[in-house]
Coordinates of C-alpha atoms in Angstrom, one line a residue:
Chain A
M1 CA -5.8 63.7 -42.7
R2 CA -8.7 63.5 -44.6
T3 CA -10.4 65.8 -47.6
M4 CA -13.6 66.1 -48.4
M5 CA -15.2 64.2 -51.3
E6 CA -15.0 66.2 -54.4
L7 CA -17.9 65.9 -57.1
H8 CA -17.1 67.4 -60.5
Q9 CA -19.9 67.7 -62.7
S10 CA -18.0 68.2 -66.3
C11 CA -19.8 69.7 -69.1
S12 CA -18.3 67.3 -71.9
N13 CA -19.5 63.8 -71.9
L14 CA -17.8 62.3 -69.2
R15 CA -19.9 61.0 -66.3
E16 CA -19.6 62.7 -62.8
Y17 CA -16.4 61.8 -61.3
G18 CA -14.7 62.9 -58.0
S19 CA -11.7 61.1 -55.7
E20 CA -11.0 61.2 -52.2
Q21 CA -7.3 60.6 -50.7
C22 CA -5.4 59.4 -48.1
L23 CA -8.7 57.5 -46.1
L24 CA -6.5 54.6 -45.3
S25 CA -3.7 54.5 -42.6
K26 CA -1.8 51.5 -43.2
P27 CA -0.7 52.0 -47.0
D28 CA 1.7 54.6 -48.1
G29 CA -0.6 56.3 -50.3
S30 CA -4.4 55.5 -50.8
S31 CA -7.5 57.1 -52.8
T32 CA -10.9 56.1 -54.1
F33 CA -12.0 57.3 -57.8
V34 CA -15.8 57.3 -59.1
Q35 CA -17.0 57.5 -62.3
G36 CA -20.6 57.6 -61.9
D37 CA -21.5 54.2 -60.3
T38 CA -18.0 52.8 -61.1
S39 CA -15.8 53.3 -58.0
I40 CA -12.3 51.7 -57.3
L41 CA -10.1 52.1 -54.2
A42 CA -6.3 51.9 -54.5
G43 CA -3.2 51.9 -52.1
V44 CA 0.0 51.9 -52.7
Y45 CA 2.9 50.6 -50.7
G46 CA 6.4 51.6 -51.5
P47 CA 9.3 52.2 -51.8
A48 CA 9.5 48.6 -50.0
E49 CA 11.7 45.8 -49.7
V50 CA 11.4 43.1 -52.4
K51 CA 11.6 39.7 -52.6
V52 CA 15.1 38.5 -54.4
S53 CA 13.7 36.8 -57.2
K54 CA 11.8 39.8 -58.2
E55 CA 14.6 42.4 -57.7
I56 CA 16.1 44.4 -60.4
Y57 CA 19.5 45.9 -59.7
D58 CA 18.6 49.6 -61.0
R59 CA 14.8 49.9 -60.7
A60 CA 12.3 49.2 -58.3
T61 CA 9.8 46.7 -59.5
V62 CA 6.4 47.6 -59.8
E63 CA 3.6 45.1 -58.6
V64 CA -0.1 45.3 -59.4
L65 CA -3.1 43.5 -57.9
I66 CA -6.6 44.3 -59.1
Q67 CA -9.2 42.3 -56.9
P68 CA -12.6 42.0 -58.3
K69 CA -15.6 42.5 -56.6
M70 CA -16.4 38.8 -56.4
G71 CA -14.5 35.7 -56.7
L72 CA -10.7 35.3 -57.5
P73 CA -8.8 37.4 -59.4
G74 CA -8.6 35.5 -62.8
V75 CA -7.0 35.8 -66.4
R76 CA -9.0 39.1 -67.0
E77 CA -7.5 40.9 -64.2
R78 CA -4.0 39.7 -65.0
A79 CA -4.7 41.7 -68.3
R80 CA -5.6 45.0 -66.7
E81 CA -2.8 44.5 -64.1
Q82 CA -0.1 44.3 -67.1
C83 CA -1.8 47.5 -68.5
V84 CA -1.8 49.4 -65.5
R85 CA 1.7 48.1 -64.3
E86 CA 3.6 49.2 -67.7
T87 CA 1.5 53.0 -67.1
C88 CA 2.9 53.2 -63.7
E89 CA 6.5 52.1 -64.8
A90 CA 6.7 54.8 -67.1
A91 CA 5.5 57.4 -64.8
L92 CA 7.4 56.6 -62.1
L93 CA 11.0 57.3 -61.7
L94 CA 11.8 54.0 -61.1
T95 CA 15.5 54.3 -60.9
L96 CA 15.2 56.5 -57.8
H97 CA 14.9 53.5 -55.7
P98 CA 16.9 50.4 -57.2
R99 CA 16.1 47.3 -55.5
S100 CA 12.6 48.3 -53.8
S101 CA 9.1 47.5 -55.0
V102 CA 6.2 49.8 -54.9
T103 CA 2.9 47.7 -54.6
V104 CA -0.4 48.9 -56.3
V105 CA -3.2 47.3 -55.0
L106 CA -7.1 48.2 -56.7
Q107 CA -10.0 46.6 -55.2
V108 CA -13.2 47.2 -57.3
I109 CA -16.1 48.7 -55.4
H110 CA -18.3 48.4 -57.9
D111 CA -18.4 48.1 -62.0
D112 CA -20.8 49.8 -64.0
G113 CA -18.3 50.5 -67.3
S114 CA -15.1 52.3 -68.1
L115 CA -13.3 49.7 -65.3
L116 CA -9.8 49.8 -66.7
S117 CA -10.3 53.9 -66.8
C118 CA -11.2 54.2 -63.1
C119 CA -8.5 51.8 -61.9
L120 CA -5.8 53.6 -63.8
N121 CA -6.7 57.0 -62.4
A122 CA -7.3 55.8 -58.9
A123 CA -3.7 54.4 -59.0
C124 CA -2.3 57.6 -60.5
M125 CA -4.0 59.5 -57.6
A126 CA -2.8 57.1 -54.8
L127 CA 1.0 57.0 -56.5
M128 CA 0.5 61.0 -55.9
D129 CA -0.6 60.6 -52.2
A130 CA 2.1 58.2 -51.4
G131 CA 4.7 61.2 -52.8
L132 CA 5.9 58.8 -55.2
P133 CA 8.3 60.8 -57.7
M134 CA 6.9 60.9 -60.9
S135 CA 8.0 62.3 -64.4
H136 CA 4.6 62.6 -65.4
L137 CA 0.6 62.3 -64.8
F138 CA -1.6 59.7 -66.4
C139 CA -5.3 59.7 -66.7
S140 CA -7.6 57.6 -68.6
V141 CA -10.3 57.4 -71.0
T142 CA -12.9 54.9 -72.1
C143 CA -14.7 55.3 -75.6
A144 CA -17.6 53.0 -77.0
I145 CA -18.6 52.9 -80.4
S146 CA -22.5 52.0 -80.5
K147 CA -23.7 50.0 -83.5
E148 CA -24.9 52.9 -85.6
G149 CA -20.9 54.2 -85.4
Q150 CA -21.7 57.0 -82.5
I151 CA -18.6 57.5 -80.0
I152 CA -19.6 57.7 -76.3
T153 CA -17.1 58.5 -73.6
D154 CA -17.1 56.8 -70.2
P155 CA -19.8 54.2 -71.3
T156 CA -21.8 52.4 -68.4
A157 CA -21.7 49.2 -68.6
L158 CA -25.2 48.7 -70.6
Q159 CA -23.3 51.1 -73.1
E160 CA -20.6 49.0 -73.3
K161 CA -22.5 45.9 -73.7
E162 CA -24.5 47.3 -76.5
S163 CA -21.3 48.4 -78.0
R164 CA -19.6 47.3 -81.1
A165 CA -16.0 48.3 -80.0
L166 CA -14.7 49.8 -76.6
L167 CA -11.6 51.4 -76.9
T168 CA -9.8 52.6 -73.5
F169 CA -6.7 54.8 -73.4
A170 CA -4.1 56.5 -71.4
V171 CA -3.3 60.0 -71.7
D172 CA 0.0 61.4 -70.2
S173 CA -0.6 65.0 -68.8
V174 CA 3.1 66.7 -70.4
E175 CA 2.4 66.3 -74.1
R176 CA -1.4 64.5 -74.1
T177 CA 0.2 61.7 -76.4
V178 CA -1.1 58.0 -75.9
L179 CA 0.5 55.9 -73.0
M180 CA -1.3 53.0 -73.2
S181 CA -4.5 51.4 -75.6
S182 CA -6.5 48.6 -74.7
T183 CA -9.2 47.5 -77.2
T184 CA -12.0 45.0 -78.2
G185 CA -14.3 44.8 -81.1
S186 CA -13.7 45.9 -84.4
F187 CA -13.2 49.6 -85.5
S188 CA -11.9 51.5 -88.5
V189 CA -8.7 53.7 -88.5
Q190 CA -10.6 56.8 -88.5
E191 CA -12.8 55.6 -86.0
L192 CA -9.3 55.3 -83.8
Q193 CA -7.9 58.7 -84.7
Q194 CA -11.5 60.2 -83.6
C195 CA -11.6 58.2 -80.2
I196 CA -8.1 59.1 -79.4
A197 CA -8.8 62.8 -80.3
I198 CA -11.4 62.6 -77.9
S199 CA -9.6 61.0 -75.3
Q200 CA -7.2 63.7 -75.3
K201 CA -9.6 66.4 -74.8
A202 CA -11.7 64.6 -72.4
S203 CA -8.1 64.1 -70.5
E204 CA -7.7 68.0 -70.0
Q205 CA -10.5 68.1 -67.8
I206 CA -9.4 65.3 -65.6
F207 CA -5.8 66.4 -65.5
Q208 CA -7.6 70.3 -64.3
F209 CA -9.4 67.7 -61.2
Y210 CA -6.1 66.5 -60.0
R211 CA -4.6 70.0 -60.1
E212 CA -7.3 71.2 -58.6
S213 CA -7.6 68.3 -55.7
V214 CA -3.8 68.2 -54.9
K215 CA -4.3 72.3 -54.4
R216 CA -7.1 72.0 -52.4
R217 CA -5.8 69.4 -50.6
Y218 CA -1.9 71.3 -49.7
S219 CA -3.3 75.0 -49.4
K220 CA -3.1 76.3 -46.1
I221 CA -6.3 78.2 -46.6
K222 CA -9.0 75.6 -45.0
Chain B
M1 CA 35.6 41.8 -79.2
A2 CA 31.5 42.9 -79.9
A3 CA 30.3 40.1 -77.8
G4 CA 32.3 42.0 -74.6
F5 CA 30.6 44.8 -75.7
K6 CA 27.2 43.2 -75.9
T7 CA 27.3 41.9 -72.5
A8 CA 28.4 44.9 -70.5
E9 CA 26.2 47.6 -72.6
P10 CA 23.3 45.9 -74.3
L11 CA 21.7 49.4 -74.9
E12 CA 24.6 51.1 -76.4
Y13 CA 25.1 47.9 -78.5
H14 CA 21.6 48.1 -80.2
R15 CA 21.7 51.7 -80.3
S16 CA 24.9 51.6 -82.6
F17 CA 23.1 49.4 -84.9
L18 CA 19.7 51.6 -84.7
K19 CA 22.0 54.8 -85.5
E20 CA 22.6 53.1 -88.9
N21 CA 19.1 51.7 -89.6
C22 CA 19.9 48.7 -88.8
R23 CA 19.5 46.0 -86.3
P24 CA 21.8 42.9 -84.8
D25 CA 20.6 40.3 -86.8
G26 CA 20.9 42.3 -90.2
R27 CA 17.2 43.2 -90.6
E28 CA 15.7 46.9 -91.9
L29 CA 13.7 48.5 -89.1
G30 CA 10.9 47.3 -90.7
E31 CA 11.5 43.8 -91.6
F32 CA 9.8 40.8 -90.0
R33 CA 11.9 37.7 -89.6
P34 CA 11.2 35.0 -92.0
T35 CA 7.8 33.2 -91.1
T36 CA 7.3 29.4 -91.8
L37 CA 3.9 27.5 -91.0
N38 CA 3.0 23.7 -90.6
I39 CA -0.2 22.3 -90.2
S40 CA -1.6 19.0 -89.1
S41 CA 1.7 18.8 -86.8
V42 CA -0.4 17.4 -84.6
S43 CA -2.0 14.0 -85.3
T44 CA -4.0 13.5 -82.1
A45 CA -5.6 17.0 -82.3
D46 CA -8.8 18.2 -84.2
G47 CA -6.6 20.7 -85.8
S48 CA -3.0 21.8 -85.3
A49 CA -0.5 24.1 -86.7
L50 CA 2.9 24.8 -85.7
V51 CA 4.4 28.6 -86.7
K52 CA 8.3 30.0 -86.5
I53 CA 8.7 33.4 -86.7
G54 CA 12.7 33.4 -86.8
N55 CA 13.4 31.4 -83.9
T56 CA 10.5 31.9 -81.7
T57 CA 8.2 28.7 -82.4
V58 CA 4.6 28.6 -81.2
I59 CA 2.5 25.3 -81.8
C60 CA -1.6 25.3 -81.6
G61 CA -3.8 22.1 -81.0
I62 CA -7.5 22.0 -80.9
K63 CA -9.7 19.8 -78.8
A64 CA -13.2 19.9 -80.1
E65 CA -15.9 18.6 -77.2
L66 CA -19.3 18.4 -76.7
T67 CA -21.2 20.0 -73.8
T68 CA -24.2 22.2 -72.6
P69 CA -24.1 25.7 -74.0
P70 CA -24.0 28.4 -71.3
S71 CA -27.4 29.6 -69.9
D72 CA -26.7 33.0 -70.5
A73 CA -26.0 32.2 -74.8
P74 CA -28.1 28.9 -75.3
N75 CA -27.3 28.9 -79.0
R76 CA -23.8 29.8 -79.2
G77 CA -20.7 27.1 -78.5
Y78 CA -17.3 28.7 -77.4
I79 CA -13.6 28.7 -77.7
V80 CA -11.4 28.7 -74.7
P81 CA -7.6 30.0 -75.5
N82 CA -5.0 29.0 -73.7
V83 CA -1.2 30.4 -74.2
D84 CA 1.3 28.5 -72.3
L85 CA 5.0 29.7 -71.6
P86 CA 6.7 26.6 -70.0
P87 CA 10.2 26.7 -68.6
L88 CA 11.5 24.9 -71.9
C89 CA 11.2 28.0 -74.2
S90 CA 13.0 30.6 -72.0
S91 CA 15.4 30.6 -68.8
K92 CA 12.9 33.8 -67.7
F93 CA 9.9 31.7 -67.1
R94 CA 10.0 29.3 -64.0
P95 CA 7.9 26.3 -63.3
G96 CA 4.4 26.3 -61.9
P97 CA 1.2 28.4 -62.3
P98 CA 1.1 30.3 -65.5
G99 CA 2.9 33.8 -65.1
E100 CA 1.5 37.2 -66.0
Q101 CA 2.5 37.6 -69.3
A102 CA 1.0 33.9 -70.2
Q103 CA -2.5 35.0 -68.8
A104 CA -2.2 38.3 -70.4
A105 CA -1.8 36.8 -73.8
S106 CA -4.5 34.2 -73.1
Q107 CA -6.6 36.8 -72.3
F108 CA -5.3 38.9 -75.6
I109 CA -5.9 35.8 -77.9
A110 CA -9.6 35.6 -76.5
D111 CA -10.3 39.1 -77.2
V112 CA -8.9 39.0 -80.4
I113 CA -11.1 35.7 -81.2
E114 CA -14.2 37.9 -80.0
S115 CA -13.5 41.4 -81.5
S116 CA -12.8 40.2 -85.1
D117 CA -15.7 37.7 -85.1
L118 CA -13.3 35.1 -86.5
I119 CA -15.6 32.0 -86.2
N120 CA -19.9 32.2 -86.0
M121 CA -20.5 30.8 -82.5
E122 CA -23.7 30.1 -83.6
E123 CA -22.4 27.4 -85.9
L124 CA -20.8 25.5 -83.1
C125 CA -24.1 25.4 -81.7
I126 CA -25.4 21.7 -82.4
E127 CA -29.0 22.0 -80.4
K128 CA -30.1 25.2 -78.4
S129 CA -29.6 24.9 -75.1
K130 CA -28.8 21.3 -74.8
L131 CA -25.5 20.7 -77.5
C132 CA -22.5 22.6 -78.8
W133 CA -18.9 22.4 -79.3
V134 CA -16.4 24.0 -76.8
L135 CA -13.3 24.1 -78.6
Y136 CA -10.1 24.1 -76.6
C137 CA -7.0 25.8 -78.2
D138 CA -3.7 25.3 -76.5
I139 CA -1.3 27.5 -77.6
M140 CA 2.3 26.6 -76.3
C141 CA 5.3 28.1 -77.1
L142 CA 8.8 25.8 -77.8
D143 CA 11.4 28.5 -78.1
Y144 CA 10.7 32.0 -76.9
D145 CA 12.5 35.0 -79.0
G146 CA 10.0 37.8 -78.9
N147 CA 6.9 38.5 -80.9
L148 CA 4.6 36.0 -78.7
L149 CA 1.6 37.5 -79.8
D150 CA 2.2 37.5 -83.6
A151 CA 2.8 34.1 -83.5
C152 CA -0.2 33.2 -81.5
I153 CA -2.6 34.6 -83.5
I154 CA -1.4 33.2 -86.6
V155 CA -1.0 29.6 -85.2
L156 CA -4.0 29.7 -84.0
L157 CA -6.2 31.3 -87.4
A158 CA -3.8 28.3 -89.0
A159 CA -4.9 25.4 -86.9
L160 CA -8.4 26.7 -86.9
K161 CA -8.2 26.6 -90.5
N162 CA -7.0 22.8 -90.4
A163 CA -9.7 21.6 -87.8
Q164 CA -12.2 19.4 -88.9
L165 CA -14.9 18.4 -86.7
P166 CA -17.3 15.4 -86.8
E167 CA -20.9 15.7 -87.5
V168 CA -23.2 15.5 -84.4
T169 CA -26.8 14.2 -84.7
I170 CA -29.1 13.5 -81.3
N171 CA -30.4 10.5 -81.7
K172 CA -34.3 11.2 -81.2
E173 CA -35.0 7.5 -79.1
T174 CA -31.9 8.1 -76.6
D175 CA -31.7 11.5 -76.6
L176 CA -27.9 11.2 -76.6
A177 CA -25.3 12.5 -79.2
E178 CA -23.9 10.5 -82.0
A179 CA -21.0 11.2 -83.5
D180 CA -19.8 10.3 -87.0
I181 CA -16.0 10.4 -87.3
Q182 CA -16.3 9.3 -91.2
K183 CA -18.1 12.6 -92.1
K184 CA -16.1 15.5 -91.0
Q185 CA -16.3 19.2 -91.9
P186 CA -14.1 21.7 -91.5
L187 CA -14.7 25.1 -89.7
K188 CA -16.1 28.3 -91.4
I189 CA -13.4 31.0 -90.9
N190 CA -15.1 34.5 -91.1
R191 CA -12.1 36.4 -90.8
L192 CA -8.3 36.4 -91.1
P193 CA -6.9 38.5 -88.3
V194 CA -3.3 38.9 -88.4
G195 CA -1.1 40.7 -85.6
S196 CA 2.0 43.1 -86.0
S197 CA 4.1 44.0 -83.1
F198 CA 6.5 47.0 -83.0
A199 CA 9.0 47.8 -80.0
V200 CA 9.5 51.4 -79.5
F201 CA 13.5 52.3 -78.4
D202 CA 14.3 55.7 -76.6
D203 CA 11.0 56.7 -77.3
S204 CA 11.8 57.4 -81.0
I205 CA 12.8 54.8 -82.9
I206 CA 10.4 52.0 -83.9
I207 CA 11.4 48.5 -84.6
V208 CA 8.8 45.8 -86.2
D209 CA 9.2 42.2 -84.8
P210 CA 11.2 42.7 -81.8
T211 CA 13.7 39.6 -80.9
A212 CA 13.5 39.2 -77.4
E213 CA 16.9 41.1 -76.5
E214 CA 15.1 44.0 -78.4
E215 CA 11.7 43.3 -76.2
S216 CA 13.6 43.8 -73.0
L217 CA 15.5 46.9 -73.8
S218 CA 12.4 48.7 -75.4
T219 CA 10.7 51.4 -73.6
A220 CA 7.4 50.5 -75.1
L221 CA 5.6 47.6 -76.9
L222 CA 2.6 47.5 -79.4
T223 CA 0.8 44.8 -81.0
V224 CA -1.8 45.8 -84.1
V225 CA -4.2 43.4 -85.0
T226 CA -5.7 43.7 -88.4
D227 CA -8.3 41.9 -90.7
E228 CA -8.4 41.3 -94.3
E229 CA -10.6 44.2 -94.8
D230 CA -8.3 46.7 -93.1
R231 CA -10.7 47.1 -90.1
L232 CA -9.0 46.7 -86.9
C233 CA -9.7 44.5 -84.5
A234 CA -6.9 45.1 -81.4
V235 CA -4.4 48.1 -80.9
H236 CA -2.7 46.8 -77.8
K237 CA -0.3 48.9 -76.1
P238 CA -0.2 48.0 -72.5
G239 CA 1.9 51.0 -71.1
G240 CA 5.1 52.2 -71.8
T241 CA 6.3 55.3 -73.4
S242 CA 4.1 57.3 -75.1
L243 CA 3.6 56.8 -79.1
S244 CA 2.8 60.4 -81.3
G245 CA -0.4 59.8 -83.7
E246 CA 2.0 59.7 -87.1
K247 CA 4.2 57.0 -85.4
L248 CA 0.8 54.9 -84.6
Q249 CA -0.5 55.6 -88.0
H250 CA 2.9 54.4 -89.5
C251 CA 2.4 51.1 -87.5
I252 CA -0.9 50.4 -88.8
N253 CA 0.3 50.8 -92.1
R254 CA 2.8 48.3 -91.9
A255 CA 0.3 46.1 -90.3
I256 CA -2.1 45.8 -93.0
T257 CA 0.6 45.1 -95.5
R258 CA 1.2 42.1 -93.2
N259 CA -2.0 40.8 -93.5
K260 CA -1.6 40.5 -96.6
E261 CA 1.6 38.7 -96.6
I262 CA 0.1 36.4 -93.9
S263 CA -3.0 35.8 -95.4
K264 CA -1.2 34.4 -98.3
L265 CA 1.1 32.0 -96.8
V266 CA -1.8 30.7 -94.7
D267 CA -3.6 29.8 -97.8
K268 CA -0.4 28.4 -99.7
V269 CA -0.2 25.9 -96.9
T270 CA -3.6 24.9 -96.8
E271 CA -4.3 24.6 -100.4
S272 CA -0.9 22.3 -100.2
T273 CA -2.6 20.2 -98.1
K274 CA -5.5 19.8 -99.6
T275 CA -3.9 19.2 -103.2
A276 CA -1.6 16.6 -101.2
K277 CA -4.8 14.7 -100.1

């Protein structure tokens, strides 16, 4: 069952974003998430069997694999995997599936900036598609601070390269608080607070988009 | 009897201490463990340091090698940090290729070096497109008791301050590099980034400098790296439960105070070796 690709032009500073769910037949849940030119394909397997060495007696074990577009996964991918994994662990109700595994595989189709954000958004949509129980949804926004001090949301690869700081935040859907923060470059405390506020505002649009796309998918009116 | 309770219900055991605003090892919620620093521990390395935060022991050795600069940055040298968590330091690390925690820590240290502008990379270049220094920083944990990232940043900073590089000239006739081992120059460190790690318990209580047990029971971990001008170099919270704005601000303030404490420590130790010579 495939849903139409939905493209949403936002009035805030986010690039055009869109998503498609349930496009792969083997994973329990799958999705793509596109932000401008950055595109990520996510597949979720779970709850499934877990190796005895990795099993946790009272919770499910979450594994995340990020495959870059070229080459083998390196240290950079491992750091991103840690961010995605811990965000998913906080959102999923892991105690409902002890001694099981939830595997999230993310494939980078194209990287044009805001890669970690796109990975998190794709992972959330894929987890929703797999029907795994979650206590809240999450979405992610990247902010870049240019050399002049201007804050750009959802930067392209070129804007990221020319910025002096890059901040990625993951926001939860219930209370809009910060779940995950990953930053490079140096910035002041005021700039941090501003970026958090901007990310929380931009996340409203993405959560609205999640809601609409799921509503459209499950509504009986075709 | 307390030991039995601790094994059977570790979370309840910790909660009973947190209710009284203290921790099992007697510390306050905002108190760091005693930090000791030793430099020039490894005589075969160009720069080295050893740091102990409580029981967590981390050592760093810096080896400087000559190489050609990368083609996309011909006038800059580079630093390659590598964090190693051997099975020696804790039973949760198995022998074999580096696990996720070690690799994520390596990437974090590389990002902090880049973000804080610790060393001017152009100073590591000897001749554009021909010769530059590459500093291999090997950070190894000898005893893992929580708060790895803070210890890695301190030990790297101290080792870089301690490092001495020989003067290198290129012989015009043979076009080979000649290193003069008698003349050694220390590295110029621009910034002093210092990290502070926090653990969040039950979504509301924040404790500073968690031990390995506290880390495993916490619901989220946060590391804030500040430099001496109170600018933030990294706010690293790789997921876990959410943190409100005021709590984050509280953590940043604590990190700024910690920066001053550690800068004084590093300066004191560096000065003491100079006077000893």
